[in-house]
Short mmCIF file of C-alpha atoms in Angstrom, two decimals:
data_model
loop_
_atom_site.label_atom_id
_atom_site.label_comp_id
_atom_site.label_asym_id
_atom_site.label_seq_id
_atom_site.Cartn_x
_atom_site.Cartn_y
_atom_site.Cartn_z
CA MET A 19 -4.81 -12.39 14.67
CA ILE A 20 -1.37 -11.20 14.60
CA GLU A 21 -1.03 -7.38 14.25
CA ILE A 22 1.56 -6.79 11.49
CA LEU A 23 2.54 -3.27 12.56
CA GLU A 24 3.60 -4.82 15.81
CA ASN A 25 5.30 -7.66 14.28
CA LEU A 26 6.89 -6.02 10.91
CA ASP A 27 9.33 -8.82 10.87
CA LEU A 28 6.30 -10.99 9.44
CA LEU A 29 6.33 -8.95 6.22
CA CYS A 30 9.74 -10.59 5.33
CA ARG A 31 7.95 -14.10 5.19
CA PRO A 32 7.48 -15.00 1.71
CA ASN A 33 4.70 -17.03 2.57
CA LEU A 34 2.79 -15.05 4.95
CA ASP A 35 -0.84 -16.24 5.59
CA LEU A 36 -2.82 -13.15 5.54
CA ALA A 37 -5.88 -14.94 7.03
CA GLY A 38 -4.17 -14.71 10.24
CA VAL A 39 -3.21 -11.23 10.21
CA LYS A 40 -4.36 -7.55 10.77
CA VAL A 41 -2.87 -4.25 9.92
CA ASN A 42 -4.06 -1.46 12.14
CA GLY A 43 -6.41 -3.55 13.60
CA ILE A 44 -8.07 -4.48 10.44
CA ALA A 45 -8.31 -7.70 8.66
CA LEU A 46 -8.57 -8.65 5.10
CA GLY A 47 -12.50 -9.16 4.53
CA ALA A 48 -13.39 -6.69 7.36
CA PRO A 49 -16.07 -4.06 6.42
CA ALA A 50 -14.50 -0.62 5.11
CA ALA A 51 -16.73 0.88 7.84
CA THR A 52 -14.71 -0.53 10.58
CA ILE A 53 -11.63 1.81 9.65
CA PRO A 54 -11.51 4.56 12.25
CA ARG A 55 -12.78 7.75 10.59
CA GLN A 56 -9.97 9.90 12.23
CA GLN A 57 -7.50 7.91 10.25
CA ILE A 58 -8.75 8.66 7.18
CA VAL A 59 -7.05 11.63 5.30
CA GLY A 60 -7.88 10.71 1.71
CA GLY A 61 -9.61 8.50 -0.67
CA LEU A 62 -10.13 7.29 -4.33
CA SER A 63 -13.69 6.78 -5.45
CA SER A 64 -15.50 6.22 -9.00
CA ILE A 65 -17.45 9.39 -8.02
CA ILE A 66 -14.28 11.60 -8.25
CA ALA A 67 -13.93 13.09 -11.85
CA ARG A 68 -11.22 15.55 -10.87
CA TYR A 69 -8.72 15.61 -7.90
CA ARG A 70 -6.45 18.54 -6.94
CA GLY A 71 -3.56 17.69 -4.08
CA GLY A 72 -0.02 17.34 -3.31
CA THR A 73 2.58 17.49 -0.59
CA ASN A 74 1.23 20.41 1.83
CA ILE A 75 -1.67 20.85 -0.30
CA GLU A 76 -5.18 20.15 1.03
CA SER A 77 -6.88 17.63 -1.19
CA GLU A 78 -9.98 18.60 -3.37
CA TYR A 79 -12.23 16.27 -4.97
CA TYR A 80 -14.88 17.12 -7.67
CA ASP A 81 -17.55 15.19 -9.34
CA THR A 82 -18.34 15.28 -13.07
CA ASP A 83 -20.42 18.40 -12.87
CA GLY A 84 -17.67 20.15 -11.31
CA ARG A 85 -19.39 20.13 -7.76
CA SER A 86 -16.79 19.96 -4.83
CA LEU A 87 -17.04 16.66 -2.89
CA PRO A 88 -16.12 16.75 0.70
CA LEU A 89 -14.00 14.08 1.91
CA ASP A 90 -16.75 12.54 3.96
CA GLU A 91 -18.71 11.83 1.13
CA VAL A 92 -15.80 10.26 -0.88
CA VAL A 93 -15.01 7.98 2.02
CA GLU A 94 -18.77 7.10 2.41
CA ASP A 95 -18.88 6.13 -1.42
CA VAL A 96 -15.74 3.82 -0.88
CA VAL A 97 -17.11 2.15 2.08
CA ARG A 98 -20.22 1.15 0.35
CA SER A 99 -18.30 0.06 -2.92
CA ASP A 100 -14.91 0.28 -4.33
CA GLY A 101 -11.88 2.29 -4.14
CA PHE A 102 -8.99 3.14 -1.66
CA LEU A 103 -8.75 4.83 1.55
CA TYR A 104 -5.74 6.84 2.57
CA GLY A 105 -4.65 6.68 6.39
CA ALA A 106 -2.67 9.47 7.83
CA ASP A 107 -0.22 7.21 9.36
CA LYS A 108 0.86 5.68 5.97
CA VAL A 109 -1.45 2.61 6.12
CA ASN A 110 -3.86 2.51 3.02
CA TYR A 111 -6.87 0.35 2.62
CA LYS A 112 -8.02 -1.38 -0.93
CA VAL A 113 -12.04 -1.82 -0.80
CA ARG A 114 -14.00 -4.06 -3.11
CA ALA A 115 -17.81 -4.26 -2.46
CA GLY A 116 -17.30 -2.53 0.93
CA ALA A 117 -14.76 -5.00 2.08
CA VAL A 118 -10.94 -4.51 2.77
CA VAL A 119 -9.19 -6.46 0.24
CA GLY A 120 -5.66 -5.00 0.54
CA PHE A 121 -3.37 -2.82 2.55
CA ALA A 122 -0.48 -0.85 1.43
CA ILE A 123 2.19 0.17 3.83
CA SER A 124 4.74 2.76 3.46
CA GLY A 125 6.57 5.61 5.53
CA VAL A 126 7.76 5.54 9.10
CA HIS A 127 6.57 1.96 9.58
CA LEU A 128 9.24 0.70 6.96
CA SER A 129 11.92 2.51 8.77
CA HIS A 130 11.93 -0.99 10.74
CA PHE A 131 13.97 -2.43 7.71
CA ALA A 132 16.42 0.52 7.61
CA HIS A 133 19.31 -1.95 8.45
CA LEU A 134 19.12 -3.31 4.98
CA THR A 135 21.23 -1.20 2.81
CA SER A 136 21.56 -3.37 -0.51
CA TYR A 137 19.36 -5.20 -2.71
CA GLU A 138 21.46 -8.28 -1.80
CA GLU A 139 20.58 -7.93 2.12
CA PHE A 140 16.93 -7.37 1.00
CA LEU A 141 16.96 -10.38 -0.69
CA ALA A 142 18.57 -12.52 2.01
CA ALA A 143 16.00 -10.99 4.55
CA PHE A 144 12.69 -11.35 2.01
CA GLY A 145 14.01 -14.29 0.22
CA ARG A 146 14.16 -14.57 -3.57
CA PRO A 147 10.80 -13.32 -5.04
CA ASP A 148 8.42 -15.36 -7.55
CA ARG A 149 8.91 -12.39 -9.86
CA MET A 150 10.94 -9.44 -10.26
CA HIS A 151 10.54 -6.07 -12.30
CA GLU A 152 13.35 -3.60 -12.59
CA ASN A 153 11.48 0.01 -12.93
CA GLU A 154 13.62 2.05 -14.99
CA ALA A 155 13.24 5.82 -15.92
CA TYR A 156 15.61 7.55 -18.44
CA GLY A 157 17.76 4.45 -18.32
CA ASP A 158 18.35 4.77 -14.58
CA LEU A 159 17.16 1.85 -12.37
CA MET A 160 14.80 3.37 -9.93
CA SER A 161 13.67 0.20 -7.90
CA TYR A 162 13.25 -3.40 -7.88
CA GLU A 163 9.67 -4.34 -7.77
CA THR A 164 9.23 -7.93 -6.05
CA TYR A 165 6.32 -10.25 -5.81
CA TYR A 166 5.64 -12.75 -3.48
CA TRP A 167 2.98 -14.93 -4.49
CA GLY A 168 2.56 -17.24 -1.66
CA ALA A 169 2.07 -13.96 0.58
CA ARG A 170 -0.04 -12.23 -1.94
CA LYS A 171 2.70 -9.31 -1.16
CA HIS A 172 4.57 -6.78 -3.43
CA VAL A 173 7.77 -5.36 -1.98
CA THR A 174 9.47 -2.09 -3.40
CA TRP A 175 13.17 -1.77 -3.05
CA ASP A 176 14.21 1.95 -3.70
CA ALA A 177 17.46 1.57 -5.87
CA TRP A 178 18.16 5.08 -5.36
CA GLU A 179 17.86 5.38 -1.54
CA ASP A 180 18.85 1.78 -0.99
CA ARG A 181 15.80 1.14 1.08
CA VAL A 182 12.28 -0.84 1.39
CA SER A 183 9.74 2.00 0.44
CA PHE A 184 6.78 0.11 0.00
CA ILE A 185 4.79 -3.17 0.54
CA ASN A 186 1.15 -4.10 -0.27
CA LEU A 187 -0.61 -6.93 0.81
CA GLY A 188 -3.67 -8.83 -0.65
CA ASP A 189 -5.68 -8.29 -3.70
CA PHE A 190 -3.39 -6.20 -5.67
CA GLU A 191 -2.44 -6.92 -9.61
CA GLY A 192 0.65 -9.15 -9.67
CA ASN A 193 0.26 -10.46 -5.97
CA SER A 194 -1.43 -13.72 -6.82
CA GLY A 195 0.90 -14.65 -9.88
CA PRO A 196 0.83 -14.56 -13.58
#
């Protein structure tokens, strides 16, 4: 298996075979319990009724009765069922039925693509997407959301900062076609 984080250029492939890769040592279909706990800094689970957190604010989770949920309890619920696990290194994991079904990569990993300084350069490197959506707010173009169905991949090109800002792989809405 090829480690994506050691071969980031693979993310440019419009037909990347996800069966032959791993991210942070984890392959699609792997049990979520195999994700090293020391890497997990947050989670999203159906047991969470209320959440408080943000930049420089420690996350707090609460159930429907208002009981505080420790992160370990949230992680355990995700590992047994469905949800998201958020990594300190900006690699996140989508989990369904206790198995990893998707990855989301952001942050420092994507500085690998810093040499791309325009959307045209991005398209030259990543290829023409199968689907593209312009994300606008108040009349301003914020990003291009590009989908590559052969790789089950979604890449966000930040139009304000002219950079790749987000890549997800695997079982996410839109990644496999209409």
